[in-house]
Tab-separated table of C-alpha atoms and ligand atoms in Angstrom:
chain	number	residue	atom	x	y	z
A	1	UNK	CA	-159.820	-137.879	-139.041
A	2	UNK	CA	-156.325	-137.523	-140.351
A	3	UNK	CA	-153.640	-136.607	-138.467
A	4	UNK	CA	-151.015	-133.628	-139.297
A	5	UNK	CA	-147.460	-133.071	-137.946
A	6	UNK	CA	-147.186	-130.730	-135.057
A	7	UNK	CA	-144.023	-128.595	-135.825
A	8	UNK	CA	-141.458	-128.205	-132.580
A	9	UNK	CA	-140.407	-124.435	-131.688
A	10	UNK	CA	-139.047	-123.177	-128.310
A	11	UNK	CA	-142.639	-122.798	-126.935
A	12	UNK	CA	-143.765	-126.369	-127.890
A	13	UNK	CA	-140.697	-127.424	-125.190
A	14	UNK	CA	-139.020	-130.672	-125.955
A	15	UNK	CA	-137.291	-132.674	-122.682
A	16	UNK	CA	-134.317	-133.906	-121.868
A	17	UNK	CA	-135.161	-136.901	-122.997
A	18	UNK	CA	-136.589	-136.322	-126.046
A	19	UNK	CA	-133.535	-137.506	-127.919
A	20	UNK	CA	-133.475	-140.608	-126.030
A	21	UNK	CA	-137.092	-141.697	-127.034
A	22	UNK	CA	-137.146	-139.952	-130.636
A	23	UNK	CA	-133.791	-142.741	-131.187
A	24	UNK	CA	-136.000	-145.445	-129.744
A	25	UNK	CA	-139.402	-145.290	-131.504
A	26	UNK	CA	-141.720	-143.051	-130.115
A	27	UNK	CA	-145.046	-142.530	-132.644
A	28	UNK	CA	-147.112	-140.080	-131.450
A	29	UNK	CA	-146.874	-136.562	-128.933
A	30	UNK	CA	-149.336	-134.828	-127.113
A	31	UNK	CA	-148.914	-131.496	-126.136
A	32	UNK	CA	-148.744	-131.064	-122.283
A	33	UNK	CA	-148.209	-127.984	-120.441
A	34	UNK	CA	-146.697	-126.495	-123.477
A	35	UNK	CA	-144.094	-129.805	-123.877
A	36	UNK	CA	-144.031	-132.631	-125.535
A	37	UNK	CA	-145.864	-135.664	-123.716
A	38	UNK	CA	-145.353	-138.998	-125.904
A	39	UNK	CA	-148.421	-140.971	-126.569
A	40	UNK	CA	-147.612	-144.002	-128.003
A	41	UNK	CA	-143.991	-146.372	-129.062
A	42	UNK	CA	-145.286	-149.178	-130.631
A	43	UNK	CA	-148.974	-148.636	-130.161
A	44	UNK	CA	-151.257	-147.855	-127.806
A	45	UNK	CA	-152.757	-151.304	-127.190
A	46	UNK	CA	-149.206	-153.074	-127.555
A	47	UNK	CA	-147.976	-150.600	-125.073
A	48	UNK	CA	-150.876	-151.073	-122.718
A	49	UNK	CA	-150.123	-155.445	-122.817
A	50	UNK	CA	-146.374	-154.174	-122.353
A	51	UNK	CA	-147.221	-151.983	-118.977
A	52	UNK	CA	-148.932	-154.410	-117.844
A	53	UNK	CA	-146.738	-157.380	-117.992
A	54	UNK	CA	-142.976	-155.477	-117.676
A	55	UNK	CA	-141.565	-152.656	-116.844
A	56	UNK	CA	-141.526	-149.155	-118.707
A	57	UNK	CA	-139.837	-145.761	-118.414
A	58	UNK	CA	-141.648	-142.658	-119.259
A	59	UNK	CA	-140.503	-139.666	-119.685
A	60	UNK	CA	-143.376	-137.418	-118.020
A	61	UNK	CA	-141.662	-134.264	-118.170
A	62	UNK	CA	-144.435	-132.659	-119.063
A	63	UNK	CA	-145.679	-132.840	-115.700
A	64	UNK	CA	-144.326	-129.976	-114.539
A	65	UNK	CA	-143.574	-128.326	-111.195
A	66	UNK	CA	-144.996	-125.113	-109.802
A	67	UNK	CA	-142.405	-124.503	-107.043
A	68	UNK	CA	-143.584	-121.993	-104.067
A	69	UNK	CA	-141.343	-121.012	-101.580
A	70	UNK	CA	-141.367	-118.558	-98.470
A	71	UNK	CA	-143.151	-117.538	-95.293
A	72	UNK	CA	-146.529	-117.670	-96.940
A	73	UNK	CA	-146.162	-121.203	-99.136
A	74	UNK	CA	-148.376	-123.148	-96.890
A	75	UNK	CA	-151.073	-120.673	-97.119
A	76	UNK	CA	-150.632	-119.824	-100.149
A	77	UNK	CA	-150.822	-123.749	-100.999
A	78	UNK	CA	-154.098	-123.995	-99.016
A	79	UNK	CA	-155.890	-121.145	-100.796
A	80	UNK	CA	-155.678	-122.904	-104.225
A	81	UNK	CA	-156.823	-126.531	-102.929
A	82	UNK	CA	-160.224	-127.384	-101.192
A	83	UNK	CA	-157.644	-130.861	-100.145
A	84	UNK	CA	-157.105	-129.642	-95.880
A	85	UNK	CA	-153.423	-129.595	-95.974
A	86	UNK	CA	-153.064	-127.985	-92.462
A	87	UNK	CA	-151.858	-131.894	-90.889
A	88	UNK	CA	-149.635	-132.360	-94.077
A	89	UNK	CA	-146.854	-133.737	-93.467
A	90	UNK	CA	-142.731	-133.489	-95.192
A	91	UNK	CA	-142.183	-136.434	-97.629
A	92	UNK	CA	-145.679	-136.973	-98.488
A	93	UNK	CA	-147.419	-136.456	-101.708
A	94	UNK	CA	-151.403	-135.142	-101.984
A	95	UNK	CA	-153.300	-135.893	-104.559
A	96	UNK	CA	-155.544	-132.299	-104.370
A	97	UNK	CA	-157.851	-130.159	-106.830
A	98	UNK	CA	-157.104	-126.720	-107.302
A	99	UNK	CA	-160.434	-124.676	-107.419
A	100	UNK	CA	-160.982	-120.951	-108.302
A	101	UNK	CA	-162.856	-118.619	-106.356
A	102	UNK	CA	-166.117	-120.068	-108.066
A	103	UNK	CA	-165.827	-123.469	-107.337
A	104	UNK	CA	-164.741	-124.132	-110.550
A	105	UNK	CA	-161.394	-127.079	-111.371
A	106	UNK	CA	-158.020	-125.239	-111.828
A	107	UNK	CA	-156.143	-128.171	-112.204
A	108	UNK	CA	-155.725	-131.556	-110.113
A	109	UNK	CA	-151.642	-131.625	-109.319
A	110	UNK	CA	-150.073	-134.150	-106.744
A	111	UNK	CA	-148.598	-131.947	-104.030
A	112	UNK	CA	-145.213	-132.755	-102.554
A	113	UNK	CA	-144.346	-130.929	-99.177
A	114	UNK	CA	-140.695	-130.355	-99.180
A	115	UNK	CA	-140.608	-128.484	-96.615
A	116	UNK	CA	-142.564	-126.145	-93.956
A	117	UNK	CA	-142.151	-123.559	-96.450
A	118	UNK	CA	-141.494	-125.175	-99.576
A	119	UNK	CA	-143.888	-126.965	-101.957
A	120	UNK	CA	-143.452	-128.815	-105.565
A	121	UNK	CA	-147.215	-128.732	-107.496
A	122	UNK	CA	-147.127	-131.562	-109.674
A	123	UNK	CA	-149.484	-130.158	-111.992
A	124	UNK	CA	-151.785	-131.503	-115.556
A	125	UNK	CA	-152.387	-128.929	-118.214
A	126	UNK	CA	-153.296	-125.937	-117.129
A	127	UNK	CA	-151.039	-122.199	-116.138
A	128	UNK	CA	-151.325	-122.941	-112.667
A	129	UNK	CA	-147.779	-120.577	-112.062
A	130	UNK	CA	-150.396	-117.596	-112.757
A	131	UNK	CA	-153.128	-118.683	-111.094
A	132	UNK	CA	-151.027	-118.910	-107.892
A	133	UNK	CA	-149.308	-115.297	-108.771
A	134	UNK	CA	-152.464	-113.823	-109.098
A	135	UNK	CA	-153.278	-114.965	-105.787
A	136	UNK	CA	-150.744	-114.251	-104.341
A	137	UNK	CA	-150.406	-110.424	-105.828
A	138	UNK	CA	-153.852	-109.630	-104.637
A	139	UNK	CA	-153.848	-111.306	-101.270
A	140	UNK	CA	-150.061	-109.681	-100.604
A	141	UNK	CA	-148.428	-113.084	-99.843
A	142	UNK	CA	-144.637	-113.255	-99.075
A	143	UNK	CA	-143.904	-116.201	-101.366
A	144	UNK	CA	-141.359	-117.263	-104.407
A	145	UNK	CA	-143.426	-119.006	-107.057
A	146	UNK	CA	-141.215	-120.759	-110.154
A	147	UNK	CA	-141.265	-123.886	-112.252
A	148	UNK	CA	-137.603	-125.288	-111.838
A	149	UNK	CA	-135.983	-127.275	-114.075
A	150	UNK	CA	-137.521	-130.551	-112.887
A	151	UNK	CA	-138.319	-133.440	-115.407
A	152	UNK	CA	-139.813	-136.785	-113.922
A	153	UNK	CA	-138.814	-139.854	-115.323
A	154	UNK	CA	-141.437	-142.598	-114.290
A	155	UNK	CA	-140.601	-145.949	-114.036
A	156	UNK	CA	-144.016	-148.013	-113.884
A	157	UNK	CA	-145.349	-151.603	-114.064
A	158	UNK	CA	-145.580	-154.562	-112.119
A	159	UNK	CA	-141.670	-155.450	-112.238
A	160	UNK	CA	-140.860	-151.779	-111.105
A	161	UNK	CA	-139.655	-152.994	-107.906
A	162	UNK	CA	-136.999	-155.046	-109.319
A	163	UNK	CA	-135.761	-152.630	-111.782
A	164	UNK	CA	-135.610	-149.455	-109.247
A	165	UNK	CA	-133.678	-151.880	-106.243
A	166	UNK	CA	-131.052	-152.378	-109.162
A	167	UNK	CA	-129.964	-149.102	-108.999
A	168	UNK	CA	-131.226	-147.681	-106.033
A	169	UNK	CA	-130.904	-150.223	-103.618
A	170	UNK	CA	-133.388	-152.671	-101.413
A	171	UNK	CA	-134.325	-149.855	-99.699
A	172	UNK	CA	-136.427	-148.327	-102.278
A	173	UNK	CA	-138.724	-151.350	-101.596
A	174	UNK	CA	-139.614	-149.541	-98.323
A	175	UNK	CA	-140.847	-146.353	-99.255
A	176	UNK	CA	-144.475	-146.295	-99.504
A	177	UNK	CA	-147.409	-145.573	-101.561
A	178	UNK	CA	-147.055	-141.548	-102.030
A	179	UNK	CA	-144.112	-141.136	-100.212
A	180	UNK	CA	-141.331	-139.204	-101.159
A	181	UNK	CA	-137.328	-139.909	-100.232
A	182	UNK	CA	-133.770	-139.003	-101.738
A	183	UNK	CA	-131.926	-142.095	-103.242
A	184	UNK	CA	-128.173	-142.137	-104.377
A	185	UNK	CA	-127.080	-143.866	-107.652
A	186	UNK	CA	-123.681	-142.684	-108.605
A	187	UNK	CA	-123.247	-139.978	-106.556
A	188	UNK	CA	-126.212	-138.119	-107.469
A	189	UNK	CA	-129.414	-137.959	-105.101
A	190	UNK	CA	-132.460	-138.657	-107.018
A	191	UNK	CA	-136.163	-137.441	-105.425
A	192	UNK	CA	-138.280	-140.447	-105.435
A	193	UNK	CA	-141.734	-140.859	-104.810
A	194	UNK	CA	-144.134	-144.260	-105.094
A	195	UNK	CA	-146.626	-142.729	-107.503
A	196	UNK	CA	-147.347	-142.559	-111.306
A	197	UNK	CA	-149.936	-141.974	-113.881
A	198	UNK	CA	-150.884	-146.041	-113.905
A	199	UNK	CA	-152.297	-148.372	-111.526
A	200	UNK	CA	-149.717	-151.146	-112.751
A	201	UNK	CA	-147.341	-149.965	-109.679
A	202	UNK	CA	-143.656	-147.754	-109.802
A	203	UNK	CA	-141.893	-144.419	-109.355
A	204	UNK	CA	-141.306	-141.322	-110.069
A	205	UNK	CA	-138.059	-139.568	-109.984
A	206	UNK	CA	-137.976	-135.632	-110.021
A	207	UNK	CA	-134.459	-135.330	-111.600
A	208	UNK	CA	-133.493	-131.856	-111.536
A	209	UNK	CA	-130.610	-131.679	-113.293
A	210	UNK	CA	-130.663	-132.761	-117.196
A	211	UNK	CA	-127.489	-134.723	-117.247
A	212	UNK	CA	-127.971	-136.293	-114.084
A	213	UNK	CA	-131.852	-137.792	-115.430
A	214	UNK	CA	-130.176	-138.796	-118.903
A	215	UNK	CA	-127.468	-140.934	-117.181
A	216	UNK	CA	-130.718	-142.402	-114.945
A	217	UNK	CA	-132.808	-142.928	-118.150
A	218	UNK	CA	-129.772	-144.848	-119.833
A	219	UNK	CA	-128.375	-146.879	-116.545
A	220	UNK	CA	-132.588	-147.813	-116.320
A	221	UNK	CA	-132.272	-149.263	-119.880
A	222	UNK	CA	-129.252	-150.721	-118.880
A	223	UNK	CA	-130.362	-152.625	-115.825
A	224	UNK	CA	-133.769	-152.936	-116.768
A	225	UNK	CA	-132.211	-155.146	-120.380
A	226	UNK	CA	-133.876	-158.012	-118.346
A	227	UNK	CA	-136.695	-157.741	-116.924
A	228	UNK	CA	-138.024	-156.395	-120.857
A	229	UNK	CA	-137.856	-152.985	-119.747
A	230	UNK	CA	-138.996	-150.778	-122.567
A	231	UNK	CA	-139.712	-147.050	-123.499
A	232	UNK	CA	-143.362	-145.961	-122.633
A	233	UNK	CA	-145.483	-143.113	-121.260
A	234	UNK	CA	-149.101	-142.729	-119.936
A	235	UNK	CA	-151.613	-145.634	-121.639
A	236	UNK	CA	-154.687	-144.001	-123.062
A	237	UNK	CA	-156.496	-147.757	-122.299
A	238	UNK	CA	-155.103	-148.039	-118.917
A	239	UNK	CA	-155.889	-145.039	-117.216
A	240	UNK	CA	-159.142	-145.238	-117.978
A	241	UNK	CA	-159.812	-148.748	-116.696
A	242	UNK	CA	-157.797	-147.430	-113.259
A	243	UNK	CA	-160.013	-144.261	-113.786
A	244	UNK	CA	-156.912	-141.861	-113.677
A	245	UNK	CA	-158.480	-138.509	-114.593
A	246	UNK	CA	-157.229	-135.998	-117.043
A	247	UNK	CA	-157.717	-132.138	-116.931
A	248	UNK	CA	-158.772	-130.880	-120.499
A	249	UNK	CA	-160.237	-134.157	-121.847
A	250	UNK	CA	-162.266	-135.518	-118.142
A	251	UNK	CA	-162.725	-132.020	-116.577
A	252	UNK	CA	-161.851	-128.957	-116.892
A	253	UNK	CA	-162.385	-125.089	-115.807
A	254	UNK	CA	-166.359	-125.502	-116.335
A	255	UNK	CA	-167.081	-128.441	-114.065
A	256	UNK	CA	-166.760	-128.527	-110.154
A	257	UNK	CA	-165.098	-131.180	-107.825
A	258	UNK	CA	-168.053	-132.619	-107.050
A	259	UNK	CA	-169.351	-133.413	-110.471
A	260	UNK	CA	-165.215	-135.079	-111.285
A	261	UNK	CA	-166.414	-137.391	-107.767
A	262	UNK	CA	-163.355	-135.888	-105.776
A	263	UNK	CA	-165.530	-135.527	-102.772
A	264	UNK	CA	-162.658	-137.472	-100.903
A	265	UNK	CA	-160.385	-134.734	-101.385
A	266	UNK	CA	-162.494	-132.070	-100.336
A	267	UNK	CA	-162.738	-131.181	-96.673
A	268	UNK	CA	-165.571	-128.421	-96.327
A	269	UNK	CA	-165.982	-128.198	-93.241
A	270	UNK	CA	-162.701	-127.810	-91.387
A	271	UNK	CA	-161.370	-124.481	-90.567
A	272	UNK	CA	-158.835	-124.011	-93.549
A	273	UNK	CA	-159.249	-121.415	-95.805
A	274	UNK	CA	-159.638	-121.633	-100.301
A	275	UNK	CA	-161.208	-119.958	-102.601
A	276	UNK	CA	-164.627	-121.547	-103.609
A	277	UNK	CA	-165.344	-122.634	-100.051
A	278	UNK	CA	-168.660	-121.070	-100.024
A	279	UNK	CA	-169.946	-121.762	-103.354
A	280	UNK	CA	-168.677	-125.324	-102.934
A	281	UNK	CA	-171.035	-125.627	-99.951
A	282	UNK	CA	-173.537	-124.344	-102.296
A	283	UNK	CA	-173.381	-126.425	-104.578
A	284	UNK	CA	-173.288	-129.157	-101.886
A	285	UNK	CA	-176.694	-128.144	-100.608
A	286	UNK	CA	-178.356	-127.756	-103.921
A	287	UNK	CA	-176.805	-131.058	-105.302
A	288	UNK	CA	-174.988	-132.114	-108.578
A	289	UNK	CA	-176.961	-132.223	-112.089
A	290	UNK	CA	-174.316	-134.671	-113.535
A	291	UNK	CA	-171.472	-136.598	-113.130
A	292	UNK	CA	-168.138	-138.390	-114.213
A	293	UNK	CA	-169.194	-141.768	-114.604
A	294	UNK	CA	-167.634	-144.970	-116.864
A	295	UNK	CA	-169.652	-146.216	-119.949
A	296	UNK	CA	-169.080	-149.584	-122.270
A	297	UNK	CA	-170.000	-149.119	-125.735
A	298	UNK	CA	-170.543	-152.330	-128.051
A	299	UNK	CA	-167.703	-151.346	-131.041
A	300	UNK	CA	-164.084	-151.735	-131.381
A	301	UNK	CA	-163.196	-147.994	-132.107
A	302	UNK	CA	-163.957	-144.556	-131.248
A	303	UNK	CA	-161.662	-141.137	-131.912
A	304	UNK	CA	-162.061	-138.602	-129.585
A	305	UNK	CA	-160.974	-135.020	-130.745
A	306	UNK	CA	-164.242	-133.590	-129.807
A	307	UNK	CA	-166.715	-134.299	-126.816
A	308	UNK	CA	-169.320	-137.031	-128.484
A	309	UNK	CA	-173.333	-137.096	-126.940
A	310	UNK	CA	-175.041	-140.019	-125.526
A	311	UNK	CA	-179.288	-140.174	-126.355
A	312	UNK	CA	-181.410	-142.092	-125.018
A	313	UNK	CA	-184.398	-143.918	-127.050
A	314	UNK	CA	-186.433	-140.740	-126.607
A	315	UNK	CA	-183.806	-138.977	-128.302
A	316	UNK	CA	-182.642	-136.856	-125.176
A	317	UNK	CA	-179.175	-136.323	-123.961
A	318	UNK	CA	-177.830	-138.629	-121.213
A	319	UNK	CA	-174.483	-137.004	-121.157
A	320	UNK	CA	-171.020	-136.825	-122.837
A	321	UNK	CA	-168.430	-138.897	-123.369
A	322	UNK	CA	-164.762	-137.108	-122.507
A	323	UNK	CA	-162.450	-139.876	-123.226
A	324	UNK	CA	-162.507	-143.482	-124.597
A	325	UNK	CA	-160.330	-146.264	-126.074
A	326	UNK	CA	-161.019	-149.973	-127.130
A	327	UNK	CA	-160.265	-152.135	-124.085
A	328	UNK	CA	-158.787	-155.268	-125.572
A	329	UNK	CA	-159.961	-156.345	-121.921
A	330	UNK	CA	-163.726	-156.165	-121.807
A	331	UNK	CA	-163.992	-156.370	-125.489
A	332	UNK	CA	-165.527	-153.195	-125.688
A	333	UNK	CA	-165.049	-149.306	-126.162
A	334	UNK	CA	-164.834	-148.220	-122.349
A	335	UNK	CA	-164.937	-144.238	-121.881
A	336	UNK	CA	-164.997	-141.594	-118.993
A	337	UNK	CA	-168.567	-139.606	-119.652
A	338	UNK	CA	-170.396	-136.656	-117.581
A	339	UNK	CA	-173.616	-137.991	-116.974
A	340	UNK	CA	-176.821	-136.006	-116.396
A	341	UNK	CA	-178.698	-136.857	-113.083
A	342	UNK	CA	-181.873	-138.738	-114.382
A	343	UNK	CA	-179.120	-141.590	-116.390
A	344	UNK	CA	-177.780	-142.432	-113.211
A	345	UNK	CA	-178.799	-145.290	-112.386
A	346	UNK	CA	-180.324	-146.417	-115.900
A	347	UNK	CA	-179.564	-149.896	-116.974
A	348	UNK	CA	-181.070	-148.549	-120.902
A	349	UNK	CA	-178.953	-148.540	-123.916
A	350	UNK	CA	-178.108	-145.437	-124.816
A	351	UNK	CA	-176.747	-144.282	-128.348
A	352	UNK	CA	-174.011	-143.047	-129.752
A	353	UNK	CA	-172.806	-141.828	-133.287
A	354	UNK	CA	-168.991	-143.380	-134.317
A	355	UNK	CA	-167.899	-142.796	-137.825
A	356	UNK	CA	-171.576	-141.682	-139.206
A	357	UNK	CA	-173.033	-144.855	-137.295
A	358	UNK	CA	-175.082	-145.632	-134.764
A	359	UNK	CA	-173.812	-147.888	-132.012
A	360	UNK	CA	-175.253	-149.040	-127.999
A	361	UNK	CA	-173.945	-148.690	-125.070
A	362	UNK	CA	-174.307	-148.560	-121.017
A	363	UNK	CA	-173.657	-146.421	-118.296
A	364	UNK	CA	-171.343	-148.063	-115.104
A	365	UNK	CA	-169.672	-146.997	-112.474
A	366	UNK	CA	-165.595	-146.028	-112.345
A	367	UNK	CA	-163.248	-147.267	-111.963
A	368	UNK	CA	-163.157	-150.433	-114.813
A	369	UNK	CA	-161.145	-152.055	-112.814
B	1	THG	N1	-147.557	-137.759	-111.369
B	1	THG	C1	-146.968	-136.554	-111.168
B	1	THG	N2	-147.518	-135.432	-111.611
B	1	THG	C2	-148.677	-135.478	-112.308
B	1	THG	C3	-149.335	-136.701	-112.533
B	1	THG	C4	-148.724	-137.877	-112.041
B	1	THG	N3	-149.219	-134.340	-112.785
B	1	THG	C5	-150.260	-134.426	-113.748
B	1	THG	C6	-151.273	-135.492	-113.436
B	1	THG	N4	-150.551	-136.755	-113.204
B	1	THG	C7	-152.069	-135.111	-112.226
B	1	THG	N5	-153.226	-135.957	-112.061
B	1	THG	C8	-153.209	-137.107	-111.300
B	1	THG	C9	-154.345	-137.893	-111.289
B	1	THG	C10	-154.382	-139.060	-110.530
B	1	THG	C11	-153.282	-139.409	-109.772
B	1	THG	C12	-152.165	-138.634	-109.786
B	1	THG	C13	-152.123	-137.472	-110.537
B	1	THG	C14	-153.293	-140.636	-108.912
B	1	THG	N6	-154.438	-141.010	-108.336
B	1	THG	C15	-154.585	-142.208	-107.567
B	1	THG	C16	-156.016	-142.692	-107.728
B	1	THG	O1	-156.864	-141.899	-108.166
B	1	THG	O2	-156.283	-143.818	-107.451
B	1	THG	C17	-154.234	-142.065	-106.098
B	1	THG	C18	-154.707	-140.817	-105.443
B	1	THG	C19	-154.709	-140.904	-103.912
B	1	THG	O3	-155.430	-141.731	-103.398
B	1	THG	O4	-154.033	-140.115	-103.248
B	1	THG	O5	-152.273	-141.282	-108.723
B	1	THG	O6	-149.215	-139.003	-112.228
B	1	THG	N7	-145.839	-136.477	-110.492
């Protein structure tokens, strides 16, 4: 399929550090929570050896922050995640999925507790500032819900260490694995948490003031001259061998937690109160129909602007593949696909269409690697 330019207005938002990575090569956007989200420099699969090897900085803006604020935050907070949040604690980060009152995926943010009564939502691609107003109109909550001016810069890959303790200091090495802490680099204090959108290691610094992140993002470039540091942003290939999951393409507003296997992060049973508690236990007695599961198809190619089937030798559907990339690791076409109940634990080939053809595949489980 070709691809046509996306014009730029004031509701497709740039970021403060658009500039910066227009000047150094980036090829492709996404759109992401209205903003621009850059999906490829040089390309995807020379980015993904890059990230994998170095050091990159991204500039995630995109992921932006639902603040809320105020005497009823925390409960607010707990209504919209099934995640129990009641033994949270300040400086930690929660990977949680937001659920409606049916039991259906809102969105799946990382939440930072900033306070008793103060939360950030780190949130994918979905209004989640009116889902939480809505709640808290018609349950009468006494809260302040915003998205402040808060673009992350994420510094990720296996020499992140090295780069971040230039600036920042040896003690950056101590913070841990979603943690959060402030950090001073010329007399600005920078929110840092251990976290990112890879599985290659690194940070994430909530810069909330734009001249304060586009000194950062230059010093990083800077310091980071040696260790090959270069400009980069979440790797289509990557995530899906770590299994990262992405709202809109993985999951979305018609499938449950259950079926995206976040069963980790949902605590039925305790005495906190969301919406969809009921009809997730429900669901939890009746038991799934399908799945998120991995799949490896034999080709070197796939697009994926639309959902494409999987059939079986009988012809019937074994699911639907949400996202997939060539692998230049397993050789293969690896992709993130719902899979119906009867597939699985099939070792079959299954089929798939690519480009008017017919190629085979299998069903494993996530993540890749
Ligand atoms: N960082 C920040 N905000 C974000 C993302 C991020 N908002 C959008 C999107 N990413 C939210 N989705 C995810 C999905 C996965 C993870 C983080 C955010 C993630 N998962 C780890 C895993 O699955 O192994 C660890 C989760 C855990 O065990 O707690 O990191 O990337 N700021």
């Amino acid at each position: 399929m070709k691809n046509y330019p996306i014009v730029k207005s004031r509701r497709l938002r740039s970021t403060p550090y658009t500039d910066r990575i227009e000047s150094q090569g980036v090829s492709s956007y996404t759109v992401y929570n209205h903003m621009l989200l850059p999906s490829s420099f040089k390309s995807i699969e020379a980015d993904y050896h890059h990230l994998k090897e170095f050091v990159q900085v991204w500039d995630v803006a995109a992921e932006r922050q639902v603040e809320i604020s105020g005497k009823d935050s925390a409960k607010l907070v707990q209504l919209m995640t099934c995640r129990d949040l009641s033994k949270s604690k300040i400086g930690k980060c929660y990977y949680a999925p937001l659920v409606d009152h049916q039991g259906f995926l809102v969105n799946d943010p990382i939440i930072n507790k900033l306070a008793e009564d103060k939360w950030w939502l780190s949130i994918a691609d979905s209004d989640v500032i009116f889902f939480a107003k809505g709640i808290a109109a018609g349950q009468k909550l006494d809260v302040e819900i915003s998205e402040p001016n808060v673009n992350i810069l994420a510094v990720q890959g296996p020499l992140a260490d090295n780069l971040m303790v230039k600036l920042f200091g040896e003690k950056i090495k101590e913070l841990k694995f979603f943690n959060f802490n402030y950090f001073n680099f010329k007399g600005y204090k920078y929110f840092i948490a251990r976290s990112g959108w890879s599985k290659q290691g690194g940070f994430e610094v909530y810069v909330d003031d734009n001249k304060a992140g586009q000194d950062l993002y230059d010093y990083l470039f800077e310091a980071g001259e040696e260790f090959n540091v270069r400009p980069g942003c979440p790797n289509l290939i990557e995530r899906i061998e770590s299994a990262l999951l992405s709202y809109g393409n993985d999951f979305d507003n018609r499938d449950n937690p259950f079926e995206a296997n976040f069963d980790k992060y949902m605590h039925l049973d305790t005495e906190v109160n969301f919406l969809g508690k009921e009809k997730l236990k429900k669901i939890r007695e009746n038991g799934i129909k399908r799945k998120l599961m991995g799949v490896k198809i034999d080709h070197d190619s796939i697009d994926m602007y639309c959902e494409k089937t999987l059939f079986d030798d009988k012809n019937e559907v074994v699911g639907f593949v949400r996202s997939a990339a060539y692998s230049p690791t397993f050789k293969k076409v690896i992709g993130i696909a719902m899979i119906n109940k009867p597939y699985w634990d099939s070792k079959d080939q299954f089929k798939i269409e690519i480009d008017e053809k017919i190629f085979v595949g299998t069903i494993c489980d996530l993540p890749f690697i």
